[in-house]
Amino acid sequence: MATAYKLSGKQKAAILLISMGKEASSKVFNHLPDEEIEQLTLAIANIHKVDPQEKEEVLNEFHEMCIAQDYLSMGGISYAQVVLEYALGKDKAVQIIQRLTSQLQVKPFDFARRVDATQIYHFLQNEHPQTIALVLAHLEPQQSSYILASLPEELQSDVARRIALLEQASPEVIKEVENILEQKLAQTVRQDYSVVGGIESIVTILNGVDRSTEKSILENLGMKDQSLVEEIKKRMFVFEDIINLDKRAIQRVIQEVENQDLMLALKASSPDVKKVIFDNMSTRMVETFEEEMQYLGPVRVKDVEEAQGRIVSVIRRLEESGELVISRGGTDVLF
């Protein structure tokens, strides 16, 4: 007799985590907010013994939901239901789809995320910059990066600016653009209110284009809104991204920045960042740094962030002068 249906969502999640074991469960916790971790921890603590039948039913349900989610991402709700009906029967398929869609909010332009960026570009290239910005803000970063880089140079900065300044789009506008795009690409969509665009959106997109395109966009954008360019630049390369630089670049950065800034920056950095920095120092220098960092004692978050910001500014300056290369989309070429 089935028993898992009596359990709450938290209880099922707790049983699933217990069944996964400590190591796998801890990795799941790393991706959850503190509030959910507390709730799950309490739920786990209240389960003194996992009934074998409940465990099997919870694992089966989880497996079915994962499969359904994969089908959903491949071809939408209708496709997922057809495949699940074929595999599990109509009643079971309906139950799974209902569980998924009860919490699912299909994002605007969901259909377009499964379409080749080249096809979308052909549709957008002659559209108004605001329309282009609206669509790019909803697409996957890789798609948007390709389309933005493909636009005429004089249009790129205008679209980038509009993406950065987008805040909220009305469902009427989204619906109109979606319907036109749907007709062009023969897909099915759903729409809702969506907060789109903003600084983070354009930063993600620019991080995916090649360096020459990025430079051209920022230079042209700077003629219209220099403060916006500075804000974008601040977020394009964060201190923790230093682990993606090659050894020669990291050594160059260590030479250029102030030791005091580097010590402050490392006080609150991840072990990976510290390792990368120390691996590119001499043994004596590492010993000196570790000793002086201990003498620093507790430091203010503001001081750490300011120090990291100054180091990022040095890295950006070295990149702009061609002395180091930050890996990004497209092909980076040094002259």
Short mmCIF file of C-alpha atoms in Angstrom, two decimals:
data_model
loop_
_atom_site.label_atom_id
_atom_site.label_comp_id
_atom_site.label_asym_id
_atom_site.label_seq_id
_atom_site.Cartn_x
_atom_site.Cartn_y
_atom_site.Cartn_z
CA MET A 1 0.00 0.00 0.00
CA ALA A 2 1.41 3.41 -0.98
CA THR A 3 2.43 5.62 1.94
CA ALA A 4 4.59 8.38 0.45
CA TYR A 5 1.56 10.41 -0.67
CA LYS A 6 0.89 11.19 3.01
CA LEU A 7 4.25 12.92 3.41
CA SER A 8 4.81 16.64 3.02
CA GLY A 9 7.26 18.03 0.49
CA LYS A 10 9.81 18.72 3.24
CA GLN A 11 9.50 15.18 4.58
CA LYS A 12 10.05 13.73 1.11
CA ALA A 13 13.07 15.99 0.60
CA ALA A 14 14.44 14.91 3.98
CA ILE A 15 14.04 11.21 3.12
CA LEU A 16 15.70 11.80 -0.25
CA LEU A 17 18.68 13.54 1.38
CA ILE A 18 19.02 10.80 4.00
CA SER A 19 18.98 8.19 1.23
CA MET A 20 21.64 10.06 -0.74
CA GLY A 21 24.14 9.95 2.12
CA LYS A 22 26.11 12.70 3.89
CA GLU A 23 28.53 13.60 1.10
CA ALA A 24 25.93 14.03 -1.64
CA SER A 25 23.49 15.77 0.71
CA SER A 26 26.11 18.31 1.78
CA LYS A 27 26.66 19.19 -1.88
CA VAL A 28 22.92 19.82 -2.25
CA PHE A 29 22.97 22.07 0.82
CA ASN A 30 25.70 24.18 -0.80
CA HIS A 31 23.14 25.31 -3.39
CA LEU A 32 20.30 26.13 -0.96
CA PRO A 33 19.53 29.37 0.94
CA ASP A 34 20.00 29.33 4.72
CA GLU A 35 16.25 29.29 5.42
CA GLU A 36 15.71 26.11 3.36
CA ILE A 37 18.75 24.45 4.95
CA GLU A 38 17.31 25.12 8.40
CA GLN A 39 13.91 23.71 7.42
CA LEU A 40 15.41 20.59 5.89
CA THR A 41 17.75 20.08 8.82
CA LEU A 42 14.77 20.19 11.17
CA ALA A 43 12.83 17.76 8.95
CA ILE A 44 15.77 15.35 8.86
CA ALA A 45 16.18 15.57 12.64
CA ASN A 46 12.50 14.61 13.11
CA ILE A 47 12.86 11.45 11.03
CA HIS A 48 14.17 8.77 13.38
CA LYS A 49 13.75 5.87 10.97
CA VAL A 50 13.09 5.73 7.23
CA ASP A 51 10.46 3.20 6.24
CA PRO A 52 11.83 1.10 3.31
CA GLN A 53 8.56 1.40 1.38
CA GLU A 54 8.45 5.20 1.84
CA LYS A 55 12.08 5.44 0.77
CA GLU A 56 11.42 3.46 -2.42
CA GLU A 57 8.35 5.52 -3.29
CA VAL A 58 10.15 8.83 -2.67
CA LEU A 59 13.11 7.76 -4.82
CA ASN A 60 10.77 6.62 -7.60
CA GLU A 61 8.88 9.90 -7.48
CA PHE A 62 12.12 11.88 -7.60
CA HIS A 63 13.33 9.83 -10.57
CA GLU A 64 10.07 10.35 -12.43
CA MET A 65 10.12 14.10 -11.78
CA CYS A 66 13.70 14.37 -13.07
CA ILE A 67 12.80 12.51 -16.26
CA ALA A 68 9.70 14.68 -16.72
CA GLN A 69 11.74 17.84 -16.21
CA ASP A 70 14.18 16.71 -18.91
CA TYR A 71 11.32 16.12 -21.34
CA LEU A 72 9.84 19.48 -20.38
CA SER A 73 13.07 21.32 -21.14
CA MET A 74 13.44 19.51 -24.46
CA GLY A 75 10.03 20.20 -25.93
CA GLY A 76 7.66 21.87 -23.50
CA ILE A 77 4.69 20.60 -21.49
CA SER A 78 2.84 18.92 -24.36
CA TYR A 79 5.90 17.01 -25.49
CA ALA A 80 6.66 15.91 -21.92
CA GLN A 81 3.13 14.62 -21.39
CA VAL A 82 3.08 12.65 -24.64
CA VAL A 83 6.38 10.91 -23.83
CA LEU A 84 5.38 10.22 -20.23
CA GLU A 85 2.02 8.80 -21.30
CA TYR A 86 3.81 6.43 -23.65
CA ALA A 87 6.23 5.35 -20.92
CA LEU A 88 4.08 5.39 -17.78
CA GLY A 89 0.46 5.52 -18.88
CA LYS A 90 -1.95 8.44 -19.09
CA ASP A 91 -2.97 8.66 -15.41
CA LYS A 92 0.60 8.57 -14.10
CA ALA A 93 1.75 11.08 -16.72
CA VAL A 94 -1.02 13.52 -15.78
CA GLN A 95 -0.12 13.24 -12.09
CA ILE A 96 3.56 13.99 -12.76
CA ILE A 97 2.82 16.90 -15.10
CA GLN A 98 0.38 18.38 -12.57
CA ARG A 99 3.00 18.18 -9.82
CA LEU A 100 5.54 19.90 -12.04
CA THR A 101 3.29 22.60 -13.48
CA SER A 102 1.76 23.46 -10.11
CA GLN A 103 5.07 25.11 -9.24
CA LEU A 104 6.31 25.77 -12.75
CA GLN A 105 6.25 29.27 -14.20
CA VAL A 106 7.28 29.06 -17.84
CA LYS A 107 9.50 32.05 -18.57
CA PRO A 108 8.84 34.39 -21.47
CA PHE A 109 10.59 33.37 -24.71
CA ASP A 110 11.14 29.87 -23.31
CA PHE A 111 10.68 28.48 -26.83
CA ALA A 112 13.45 30.72 -28.18
CA ARG A 113 16.03 29.24 -25.81
CA ARG A 114 15.85 26.02 -27.83
CA VAL A 115 16.30 27.82 -31.17
CA ASP A 116 19.59 28.42 -32.92
CA ALA A 117 20.84 31.97 -32.29
CA THR A 118 21.44 32.48 -36.03
CA GLN A 119 17.73 32.04 -36.77
CA ILE A 120 16.77 34.51 -34.06
CA TYR A 121 19.33 37.00 -35.35
CA HIS A 122 17.85 36.91 -38.86
CA PHE A 123 14.50 37.85 -37.35
CA LEU A 124 15.85 40.57 -35.04
CA GLN A 125 18.47 42.31 -37.19
CA ASN A 126 16.01 44.81 -38.71
CA GLU A 127 13.88 45.31 -35.60
CA HIS A 128 13.83 48.36 -33.32
CA PRO A 129 16.73 48.40 -30.78
CA GLN A 130 14.24 48.25 -27.89
CA THR A 131 12.67 45.09 -29.33
CA ILE A 132 16.11 43.54 -29.78
CA ALA A 133 17.05 44.44 -26.21
CA LEU A 134 13.84 42.93 -24.83
CA VAL A 135 14.42 39.62 -26.63
CA LEU A 136 18.14 39.40 -25.78
CA ALA A 137 17.42 40.04 -22.10
CA HIS A 138 15.27 36.88 -22.06
CA LEU A 139 17.56 34.54 -24.01
CA GLU A 140 20.41 32.37 -22.81
CA PRO A 141 23.66 34.39 -22.43
CA GLN A 142 25.37 32.41 -25.21
CA GLN A 143 22.55 33.20 -27.64
CA SER A 144 22.45 36.87 -26.69
CA SER A 145 26.23 37.20 -26.93
CA TYR A 146 26.23 35.79 -30.45
CA ILE A 147 23.36 38.02 -31.60
CA LEU A 148 24.82 41.17 -30.02
CA ALA A 149 28.21 40.53 -31.63
CA SER A 150 26.49 39.97 -35.00
CA LEU A 151 24.65 43.29 -34.99
CA PRO A 152 26.09 46.31 -36.84
CA GLU A 153 28.66 48.12 -34.72
CA GLU A 154 26.61 51.33 -34.54
CA LEU A 155 23.67 49.34 -33.14
CA GLN A 156 25.56 47.25 -30.56
CA SER A 157 26.09 49.95 -27.92
CA ASP A 158 22.51 51.21 -28.27
CA VAL A 159 21.11 47.70 -27.65
CA ALA A 160 23.58 47.09 -24.79
CA ARG A 161 22.46 50.31 -23.11
CA ARG A 162 18.80 49.43 -23.48
CA ILE A 163 19.38 45.98 -21.92
CA ALA A 164 21.24 47.54 -18.99
CA LEU A 165 18.44 50.03 -18.35
CA LEU A 166 15.57 47.53 -18.69
CA GLU A 167 13.77 46.87 -15.43
CA GLN A 168 10.27 45.50 -15.90
CA ALA A 169 8.38 44.65 -19.07
CA SER A 170 4.60 44.51 -19.24
CA PRO A 171 2.92 41.25 -20.24
CA GLU A 172 1.23 43.03 -23.16
CA VAL A 173 4.52 44.06 -24.74
CA ILE A 174 6.12 40.67 -24.10
CA LYS A 175 3.07 38.91 -25.52
CA GLU A 176 3.11 40.97 -28.70
CA VAL A 177 6.81 40.34 -29.36
CA GLU A 178 6.48 36.67 -28.42
CA ASN A 179 3.56 36.15 -30.78
CA ILE A 180 5.48 37.62 -33.70
CA LEU A 181 8.53 35.54 -32.90
CA GLU A 182 6.32 32.48 -32.45
CA GLN A 183 4.86 32.94 -35.92
CA LYS A 184 8.33 33.21 -37.37
CA LEU A 185 9.70 30.15 -35.60
CA ALA A 186 6.50 28.07 -35.37
CA GLN A 187 6.77 27.37 -31.64
CA THR A 188 4.45 27.52 -28.60
CA VAL A 189 4.99 29.92 -25.73
CA ARG A 190 3.53 31.10 -22.45
CA GLN A 191 4.17 34.51 -20.96
CA ASP A 192 4.02 36.33 -17.64
CA TYR A 193 5.34 39.42 -15.93
CA SER A 194 9.08 39.28 -15.87
CA VAL A 195 11.88 41.38 -14.45
CA VAL A 196 14.38 41.47 -17.27
CA GLY A 197 17.58 43.17 -18.31
CA GLY A 198 19.57 45.32 -15.94
CA ILE A 199 23.30 45.61 -15.37
CA GLU A 200 23.81 41.92 -14.59
CA SER A 201 22.09 40.94 -17.82
CA ILE A 202 24.31 43.06 -20.07
CA VAL A 203 27.43 42.05 -18.09
CA THR A 204 26.66 38.37 -18.66
CA ILE A 205 26.10 39.00 -22.36
CA LEU A 206 29.26 41.09 -22.79
CA ASN A 207 31.29 38.43 -21.00
CA GLY A 208 30.33 36.10 -23.84
CA VAL A 209 31.41 38.31 -26.76
CA ASP A 210 34.95 38.68 -28.06
CA ARG A 211 37.21 41.40 -26.66
CA SER A 212 37.08 43.65 -29.75
CA THR A 213 33.28 43.64 -29.77
CA GLU A 214 33.14 44.35 -26.05
CA LYS A 215 35.62 47.22 -26.39
CA SER A 216 33.70 48.75 -29.28
CA ILE A 217 30.38 48.55 -27.43
CA LEU A 218 31.77 50.08 -24.23
CA GLU A 219 33.57 52.88 -26.09
CA ASN A 220 30.44 53.87 -28.01
CA LEU A 221 28.27 53.49 -24.93
CA GLY A 222 30.71 55.68 -22.99
CA MET A 223 29.97 58.57 -25.32
CA LYS A 224 26.34 58.46 -24.17
CA ASP A 225 26.56 57.25 -20.56
CA GLN A 226 30.04 56.97 -19.02
CA SER A 227 28.72 56.23 -15.52
CA LEU A 228 26.85 53.21 -16.90
CA VAL A 229 30.05 51.98 -18.56
CA GLU A 230 31.95 52.25 -15.29
CA GLU A 231 29.24 50.28 -13.49
CA ILE A 232 29.34 47.58 -16.17
CA LYS A 233 33.14 47.38 -16.02
CA LYS A 234 33.07 46.92 -12.24
CA ARG A 235 30.95 43.80 -12.60
CA MET A 236 32.54 42.26 -15.67
CA PHE A 237 35.54 40.86 -13.83
CA VAL A 238 35.32 40.21 -10.09
CA PHE A 239 38.27 39.46 -7.85
CA GLU A 240 37.42 35.76 -7.53
CA ASP A 241 37.75 35.45 -11.33
CA ILE A 242 41.51 35.77 -10.91
CA ILE A 243 41.65 31.95 -10.77
CA ASN A 244 40.88 31.96 -14.51
CA LEU A 245 44.04 33.90 -15.41
CA ASP A 246 47.14 32.07 -16.52
CA LYS A 247 50.30 31.97 -14.37
CA ARG A 248 52.08 34.73 -16.24
CA ALA A 249 49.10 37.05 -15.88
CA ILE A 250 48.73 36.33 -12.16
CA GLN A 251 52.43 37.02 -11.59
CA ARG A 252 52.06 40.30 -13.49
CA VAL A 253 49.11 41.29 -11.31
CA ILE A 254 51.06 40.48 -8.12
CA GLN A 255 53.86 42.76 -9.32
CA GLU A 256 51.50 45.63 -10.13
CA VAL A 257 49.19 45.73 -7.10
CA GLU A 258 49.99 47.07 -3.65
CA ASN A 259 50.92 44.33 -1.17
CA GLN A 260 48.54 45.84 1.41
CA ASP A 261 45.63 45.61 -1.07
CA LEU A 262 46.48 42.02 -1.90
CA MET A 263 46.63 41.06 1.79
CA LEU A 264 43.26 42.68 2.47
CA ALA A 265 41.72 41.09 -0.62
CA LEU A 266 42.94 37.63 0.37
CA LYS A 267 41.59 37.90 3.92
CA ALA A 268 38.06 37.15 2.71
CA SER A 269 38.79 35.25 -0.49
CA SER A 270 38.16 31.57 -1.17
CA PRO A 271 40.83 28.89 -0.60
CA ASP A 272 41.08 28.46 -4.39
CA VAL A 273 41.99 32.12 -4.89
CA LYS A 274 44.55 32.05 -2.08
CA LYS A 275 46.13 28.93 -3.54
CA VAL A 276 46.38 30.45 -7.02
CA ILE A 277 47.99 33.61 -5.66
CA PHE A 278 50.41 31.82 -3.31
CA ASP A 279 51.37 29.30 -6.01
CA ASN A 280 52.70 32.21 -8.02
CA MET A 281 54.79 33.69 -5.21
CA SER A 282 58.16 32.68 -3.90
CA THR A 283 58.20 30.62 -0.68
CA ARG A 284 59.64 33.54 1.22
CA MET A 285 57.00 35.93 -0.07
CA VAL A 286 54.21 33.51 0.89
CA GLU A 287 55.60 33.22 4.41
CA THR A 288 55.78 37.01 4.70
CA PHE A 289 52.23 37.43 3.43
CA GLU A 290 50.77 34.79 5.76
CA GLU A 291 52.56 36.30 8.74
CA GLU A 292 51.45 39.86 7.98
CA MET A 293 47.89 38.75 7.21
CA GLN A 294 47.70 37.27 10.70
CA TYR A 295 48.83 40.59 12.17
CA LEU A 296 46.03 42.36 10.29
CA GLY A 297 43.45 40.68 12.50
CA PRO A 298 39.73 41.17 11.73
CA VAL A 299 39.07 43.52 8.82
CA ARG A 300 35.94 45.32 7.64
CA VAL A 301 34.08 43.89 4.67
CA LYS A 302 34.10 47.36 3.11
CA ASP A 303 37.91 47.52 3.27
CA VAL A 304 38.21 44.07 1.67
CA GLU A 305 35.79 44.95 -1.13
CA GLU A 306 37.59 48.23 -1.82
CA ALA A 307 40.95 46.46 -1.99
CA GLN A 308 39.54 43.81 -4.32
CA GLY A 309 38.06 46.59 -6.47
CA ARG A 310 41.46 48.29 -6.80
CA ILE A 311 43.03 44.98 -7.85
CA VAL A 312 40.29 44.41 -10.44
CA SER A 313 40.97 47.93 -11.78
CA VAL A 314 44.65 47.01 -12.21
CA ILE A 315 43.67 43.82 -14.04
CA ARG A 316 41.33 45.76 -16.36
CA ARG A 317 44.08 48.30 -17.04
CA LEU A 318 46.59 45.58 -17.87
CA GLU A 319 44.06 43.95 -20.20
CA GLU A 320 43.30 47.21 -21.97
CA SER A 321 47.02 47.83 -22.51
CA GLY A 322 47.40 44.34 -23.98
CA GLU A 323 49.65 43.06 -21.17
CA LEU A 324 47.33 40.20 -20.24
CA VAL A 325 44.30 38.46 -21.70
CA ILE A 326 41.07 37.67 -19.89
CA SER A 327 39.52 34.57 -21.40
CA ARG A 328 36.07 35.21 -22.89
CA GLY A 329 33.84 34.23 -25.80
CA GLY A 330 35.11 34.46 -29.36
CA THR A 331 38.80 34.76 -30.17
CA ASP A 332 41.16 36.92 -28.13
CA VAL A 333 44.07 38.31 -30.07
CA LEU A 334 47.05 40.28 -28.76
CA PHE A 335 48.66 42.88 -31.02
#
